[in-house]
Each structure stands twice: as C-alpha cells, then as structure tokens.
Amino acid sequence: MVDLNEYIPFFKGLDEIEKVRVRAGLRELSFASGDVVHTADECSGLIVVVSGQLKASALTEAGREINLFRLFSHDVCIFSASCMMRNLDFDVHVQAVEDTEILLLPTKIFSSLADGNIHVLKFMNDIISSRMSDVMWLMDQVLNKKMDTRLAALLVDEARITGSDTIGLTHEELARHLGTAREVVSRTLGYLQKEGEVRLTRGKIAITDMAALESRAEESLR
C-alpha cells in the first residue's frame, strides 16, 4: 500500500475511524495503455493516479469525442464519482494513456466522508473548481483561438511531457484533444510543415523548430 498521506490530500484530516474505513475500502488497480478506467454511465468513485497517465474526455452533442484534461501521478479525478454530487451533470470517460496504477475509493465511502468531514468537503469543492476551470479554459480555446495556435500548443505540451521532439500521436488522437475533425488537424499540420516548424513522417510528427512553434503556441499554453 502506498503512503496515503502523500496521495490523498484529505487523509491527514480524517479521524482514526475514518482512516480505517478508507484503508479497508481502497482498491489498488492497474490498467494497460488504452484500457477504459471509467465510463460515463458508471459511478466508480474517487480516482487517484499513483503512476502513469489518464485522460478524461466527453462526447459532444454531435457525437464527437473531446479530451477535457489529463491526469498524472498524484492527480485526482472526482467526476468519476459525480453521482454523489447534487445538480452536477458532468459525465466523463476516463482512459489510460499509458500503463497506469490508480487508487479507487468507492463512491459510497467517499460520499459518507464528505457528509461528515469538513476537510473532505473542502477538498471536493477545490477539485471541482479546478477541473471546471480546466473545462472553461478549453471552451475558450475552442471558441476563440485559431487552430494553428492550439495545435502548436498541444505539440509543445506533448514534447515537454514526453521529453522528446518526436510526437507519436495520430492525427485522429490530436483531433480528439482539440475537439475538431481529423481533416482539420491534417490540413493544419501541413501548414506547420510548410512553415518549417514540424516534419511529418508515417505515424510521427517531428518538431524541427521548437522556438517558432512555442512562439506560435504562446496564447494557448498554460
């Protein structure tokens, strides 16, 4: 068992009985890259990432998938327990981007803690506020920023995360991150290649001018 004080922010604020309940109910789960961790019709519970990477996505009314945010080690997903929150209709689909280890605190236990412990309630409100801020930022990007700027930012982010100037995401995967069509991504990548900022090869995107790409991405980097 990992150190719960390190991975669960509110654990130190629990009394001894509450800590026993958490330890008894907590599940350690492993997922391979591409595995589904949580679907919108479930109410799994609180997800804490121990290692690896998850992505949270939603479907638009047109049936298009859009990636909302990513989760790394020590990050928490509360929308996988959204059924316990009144007046919050926010369905997400959570998938492993790479081999990932998580802790899952079932909704029933998490809900009972939130009802009786101010530390848990504050944690829940803070996480909801943070994630909704992520979603609102994404909506602003979709509505107000140019596609070349957003795509450049995504490529720069991916290079920083992986530590490599070669991006292994497909055009379809990039389109899901950006909430657009694959054809739009392909056309924009073609433009970036003509500008000398990337080089396209089969299944790979090589960044050839990071400084220029970062300059283009400035308005869409967080």
Coordinates of N, CA, C and O in Angstrom, one line a residue, residues 113-201:
L113 N -17.8 10.2 3.8 CA -16.7 11.1 4.4 C -17.0 12.5 4.1 O -16.9 13.4 5.0
A114 N -17.5 12.8 2.9 CA -17.8 14.2 2.5 C -19.0 14.8 3.4 O -19.1 16.0 3.6
D115 N -19.9 13.9 3.8 CA -21.0 14.3 4.6 C -20.7 14.7 6.0 O -21.4 15.5 6.6
G116 N -19.5 14.1 6.5 CA -19.2 14.3 7.9 C -17.9 15.0 8.2 O -17.6 15.2 9.4
N117 N -17.1 15.3 7.2 CA -15.8 15.8 7.4 C -15.5 17.1 6.6 O -15.5 17.0 5.4
I118 N -15.2 18.2 7.3 CA -15.1 19.5 6.6 C -13.8 19.4 5.7 O -13.8 20.1 4.6
H119 N -12.8 18.7 6.0 CA -11.6 18.6 5.2 C -11.9 17.9 3.9 O -11.4 18.3 2.8
V120 N -12.7 16.9 3.9 CA -13.1 16.2 2.7 C -14.0 17.1 1.8 O -13.8 17.1 0.6
L121 N -14.9 17.8 2.4 CA -15.8 18.7 1.7 C -15.0 19.8 1.0 O -15.3 20.1 -0.2
K122 N -14.1 20.4 1.7 CA -13.2 21.4 1.1 C -12.4 20.9 0.0 O -12.3 21.5 -1.1
F123 N -11.9 19.7 0.2 CA -11.1 19.1 -0.9 C -12.0 18.9 -2.2 O -11.6 19.2 -3.3
M124 N -13.2 18.4 -2.0 CA -14.1 18.1 -3.1 C -14.4 19.4 -3.8 O -14.4 19.5 -5.0
N125 N -14.7 20.5 -3.1 CA -15.1 21.7 -3.7 C -13.9 22.3 -4.5 O -14.1 22.9 -5.5
D126 N -12.7 22.2 -3.9 CA -11.5 22.7 -4.6 C -11.2 22.0 -5.9 O -10.9 22.6 -6.9
I127 N -11.4 20.6 -5.8 CA -11.1 19.8 -7.1 C -12.1 20.1 -8.1 O -11.8 20.3 -9.3
I128 N -13.4 20.2 -7.7 CA -14.5 20.6 -8.7 C -14.2 21.9 -9.3 O -14.2 22.1 -10.6
S129 N -13.8 22.9 -8.5 CA -13.5 24.2 -9.0 C -12.3 24.2 -10.0 O -12.4 24.8 -11.1
S130 N -11.3 23.5 -9.7 CA -10.1 23.4 -10.5 C -10.4 22.7 -11.8 O -10.0 23.2 -12.9
R131 N -11.2 21.6 -11.8 CA -11.5 20.9 -13.1 C -12.4 21.7 -13.9 O -12.3 21.7 -15.2
M132 N -13.4 22.4 -13.3 CA -14.3 23.2 -14.1 C -13.5 24.4 -14.7 O -13.8 24.8 -15.9
S133 N -12.5 24.9 -14.1 CA -11.7 25.9 -14.6 C -10.9 25.4 -15.9 O -10.8 26.0 -16.9
D134 N -10.5 24.1 -15.8 CA -9.8 23.5 -16.9 C -10.8 23.4 -18.1 O -10.4 23.7 -19.3
V135 N -12.0 23.0 -17.8 CA -13.0 22.8 -18.9 C -13.4 24.2 -19.5 O -13.5 24.3 -20.7
M136 N -13.5 25.2 -18.7 CA -13.9 26.6 -19.2 C -12.7 27.1 -20.0 O -12.9 27.8 -21.1
W137 N -11.5 26.8 -19.6 CA -10.3 27.3 -20.4 C -10.3 26.6 -21.8 O -10.1 27.2 -22.8
L138 N -10.7 25.3 -21.8 CA -10.7 24.5 -23.0 C -11.8 25.1 -23.9 O -11.6 25.3 -25.1
M139 N -13.0 25.4 -23.4 CA -14.0 26.0 -24.2 C -13.6 27.4 -24.8 O -13.9 27.6 -25.9
D140 N -12.9 28.1 -24.0 CA -12.4 29.4 -24.5 C -11.4 29.2 -25.7 O -11.5 29.9 -26.7
Q141 N -10.6 28.1 -25.6 CA -9.7 27.8 -26.6 C -10.4 27.4 -27.9 O -10.1 27.8 -29.0
V142 N -11.4 26.5 -27.7 CA -12.2 26.0 -28.9 C -12.9 27.2 -29.6 O -13.0 27.2 -30.8
L143 N -13.5 28.1 -28.8 CA -14.3 29.2 -29.4 C -13.5 30.4 -29.9 O -14.0 31.0 -30.9
N144 N -12.4 30.6 -29.3 CA -11.7 31.9 -29.6 C -10.3 31.9 -30.1 O -9.8 32.9 -30.5
K145 N -9.7 30.7 -30.1 CA -8.3 30.6 -30.6 C -8.2 29.9 -31.9 O -9.0 29.0 -32.2
K146 N -7.2 30.3 -32.7 CA -7.0 29.8 -34.0 C -6.5 28.3 -33.9 O -5.7 28.0 -33.0
M147 N -6.8 27.5 -34.9 CA -6.4 26.1 -34.8 C -4.9 25.9 -34.9 O -4.3 25.0 -34.2
D148 N -4.2 26.7 -35.6 CA -2.7 26.5 -35.7 C -2.1 26.8 -34.3 O -1.1 26.2 -33.9
T149 N -2.6 27.8 -33.6 CA -2.1 28.2 -32.3 C -2.4 27.0 -31.3 O -1.5 26.6 -30.5
R150 N -3.6 26.5 -31.3 CA -4.0 25.4 -30.4 C -3.2 24.1 -30.7 O -2.7 23.4 -29.8
L151 N -3.0 23.8 -32.0 CA -2.3 22.6 -32.3 C -0.8 22.7 -32.0 O -0.2 21.8 -31.4
A152 N -0.3 23.9 -32.2 CA 1.1 24.2 -31.8 C 1.3 24.0 -30.3 O 2.3 23.4 -29.8
A153 N 0.4 24.5 -29.5 CA 0.4 24.3 -28.0 C 0.4 22.9 -27.6 O 1.1 22.5 -26.7
L154 N -0.5 22.1 -28.3 CA -0.6 20.7 -28.0 C 0.7 20.0 -28.2 O 1.2 19.1 -27.5
L155 N 1.3 20.3 -29.4 CA 2.6 19.6 -29.7 C 3.7 20.0 -28.7 O 4.5 19.1 -28.3
V156 N 3.7 21.3 -28.4 CA 4.7 21.7 -27.4 C 4.5 21.0 -26.0 O 5.5 20.6 -25.4
D157 N 3.3 21.0 -25.6 CA 2.9 20.3 -24.3 C 3.4 18.8 -24.4 O 3.9 18.3 -23.4
E158 N 3.0 18.2 -25.5 CA 3.4 16.7 -25.6 C 4.9 16.5 -25.6 O 5.4 15.6 -24.9
A159 N 5.6 17.4 -26.2 CA 7.1 17.3 -26.2 C 7.6 17.5 -24.8 O 8.6 16.8 -24.4
R160 N 7.1 18.4 -24.1 CA 7.5 18.6 -22.7 C 7.2 17.4 -21.8 O 8.0 17.1 -20.9
I161 N 6.0 16.9 -22.0 CA 5.6 15.7 -21.2 C 6.5 14.5 -21.4 O 6.9 13.8 -20.5
T162 N 6.7 14.2 -22.7 CA 7.5 13.0 -23.1 C 9.0 13.2 -23.1 O 9.8 12.3 -23.1
G163 N 9.4 14.5 -23.1 CA 10.9 14.8 -23.2 C 11.4 14.5 -24.6 O 12.6 14.3 -24.7
S164 N 10.6 14.5 -25.6 CA 11.0 14.1 -27.0 C 10.4 15.1 -28.0 O 9.3 15.6 -27.8
D165 N 11.2 15.5 -29.0 CA 10.7 16.4 -30.0 C 9.9 15.6 -31.1 O 9.5 16.2 -32.1
T166 N 9.8 14.3 -30.9 CA 9.1 13.5 -31.9 C 7.8 13.0 -31.2 O 7.8 12.4 -30.2
I167 N 6.6 13.4 -31.8 CA 5.3 13.2 -31.2 C 4.7 12.0 -31.9 O 4.6 11.9 -33.1
G168 N 4.3 11.0 -31.1 CA 3.7 9.8 -31.6 C 2.2 9.7 -31.7 O 1.7 8.7 -32.0
L169 N 1.5 10.8 -31.5 CA 0.1 10.9 -31.6 C -0.4 10.9 -33.0 O 0.2 11.5 -33.9
T170 N -1.5 10.2 -33.3 CA -2.0 10.2 -34.7 C -2.8 11.4 -34.9 O -3.2 12.2 -34.0
H171 N -3.2 11.7 -36.2 CA -4.0 12.9 -36.5 C -5.4 12.8 -35.8 O -5.9 13.8 -35.3
E172 N -5.9 11.5 -35.7 CA -7.2 11.3 -35.0 C -7.1 11.6 -33.6 O -8.0 12.3 -33.0
E173 N -6.0 11.2 -32.9 CA -5.8 11.5 -31.5 C -5.6 13.0 -31.2 O -6.2 13.5 -30.3
L174 N -4.9 13.6 -32.1 CA -4.8 15.1 -32.0 C -6.1 15.8 -32.1 O -6.4 16.7 -31.4
A175 N -6.9 15.3 -33.0 CA -8.2 15.9 -33.3 C -9.1 15.7 -32.0 O -9.9 16.7 -31.7
R176 N -9.0 14.6 -31.3 CA -9.8 14.4 -30.1 C -9.3 15.4 -29.0 O -10.2 15.9 -28.2
H177 N -8.1 15.6 -28.9 CA -7.5 16.5 -27.9 C -8.1 17.9 -28.2 O -8.4 18.7 -27.3
L178 N -8.2 18.3 -29.5 CA -8.6 19.6 -29.8 C -10.1 19.8 -30.1 O -10.5 20.9 -30.3
G179 N -10.8 18.7 -30.1 CA -12.3 18.8 -30.3 C -12.6 19.3 -31.7 O -13.5 20.0 -32.0
T180 N -11.9 18.7 -32.7 CA -12.1 19.1 -34.1 C -12.1 17.8 -35.0 O -11.9 16.7 -34.5
A181 N -12.1 18.0 -36.3 CA -12.1 16.9 -37.2 C -10.6 16.5 -37.6 O -9.8 17.4 -37.6
R182 N -10.4 15.3 -37.9 CA -9.1 14.8 -38.3 C -8.6 15.6 -39.5 O -7.4 15.9 -39.6
E183 N -9.5 15.9 -40.5 CA -9.1 16.6 -41.7 C -8.5 18.0 -41.4 O -7.6 18.5 -42.0
V184 N -9.1 18.6 -40.4 CA -8.6 20.0 -39.9 C -7.2 19.9 -39.4 O -6.4 20.7 -39.7
V185 N -7.0 18.8 -38.6 CA -5.7 18.6 -38.0 C -4.6 18.4 -39.1 O -3.5 18.9 -39.1
S186 N -5.0 17.5 -40.0 CA -4.1 17.2 -41.1 C -3.7 18.4 -41.9 O -2.6 18.6 -42.3
R187 N -4.7 19.2 -42.2 CA -4.5 20.4 -43.0 C -3.6 21.4 -42.2 O -2.7 22.0 -42.8
T188 N -3.8 21.5 -40.9 CA -3.0 22.5 -40.1 C -1.6 22.0 -40.0 O -0.7 22.8 -40.0
L189 N -1.4 20.7 -39.8 CA -0.1 20.1 -39.7 C 0.7 20.4 -41.1 O 1.9 20.6 -41.0
G190 N 0.0 20.2 -42.2 CA 0.6 20.5 -43.5 C 1.1 22.0 -43.5 O 2.1 22.2 -44.1
Y191 N 0.3 22.9 -43.0 CA 0.7 24.3 -42.9 C 1.9 24.5 -42.1 O 2.9 25.2 -42.4
L192 N 1.9 23.8 -40.9 CA 3.1 23.9 -40.0 C 4.3 23.4 -40.6 O 5.4 23.9 -40.4
Q193 N 4.1 22.3 -41.4 CA 5.3 21.7 -42.1 C 5.9 22.7 -43.1 O 7.1 22.9 -43.3
K194 N 5.0 23.4 -43.9 CA 5.4 24.3 -44.9 C 6.2 25.5 -44.2 O 7.1 26.1 -44.8
E195 N 5.8 25.8 -43.0 CA 6.4 26.9 -42.2 C 7.7 26.5 -41.6 O 8.4 27.3 -41.0
G196 N 8.1 25.2 -41.8 CA 9.3 24.7 -41.3 C 9.4 24.4 -39.8 O 10.4 24.2 -39.2
E197 N 8.2 24.3 -39.1 CA 8.1 24.1 -37.7 C 8.0 22.6 -37.3 O 8.4 22.2 -36.2
V198 N 7.5 21.8 -38.2 CA 7.4 20.3 -38.0 C 7.8 19.6 -39.3 O 7.8 20.2 -40.4
R199 N 8.0 18.3 -39.1 CA 8.2 17.4 -40.3 C 7.3 16.2 -40.1 O 7.4 15.6 -39.0
L200 N 6.5 15.9 -41.1 CA 5.6 14.8 -41.0 C 6.2 13.5 -41.6 O 6.7 13.6 -42.7
T201 N 6.1 12.4 -40.8 CA 6.5 11.1 -41.4 C 5.4 10.2 -41.0 O 4.5 10.5 -40.3

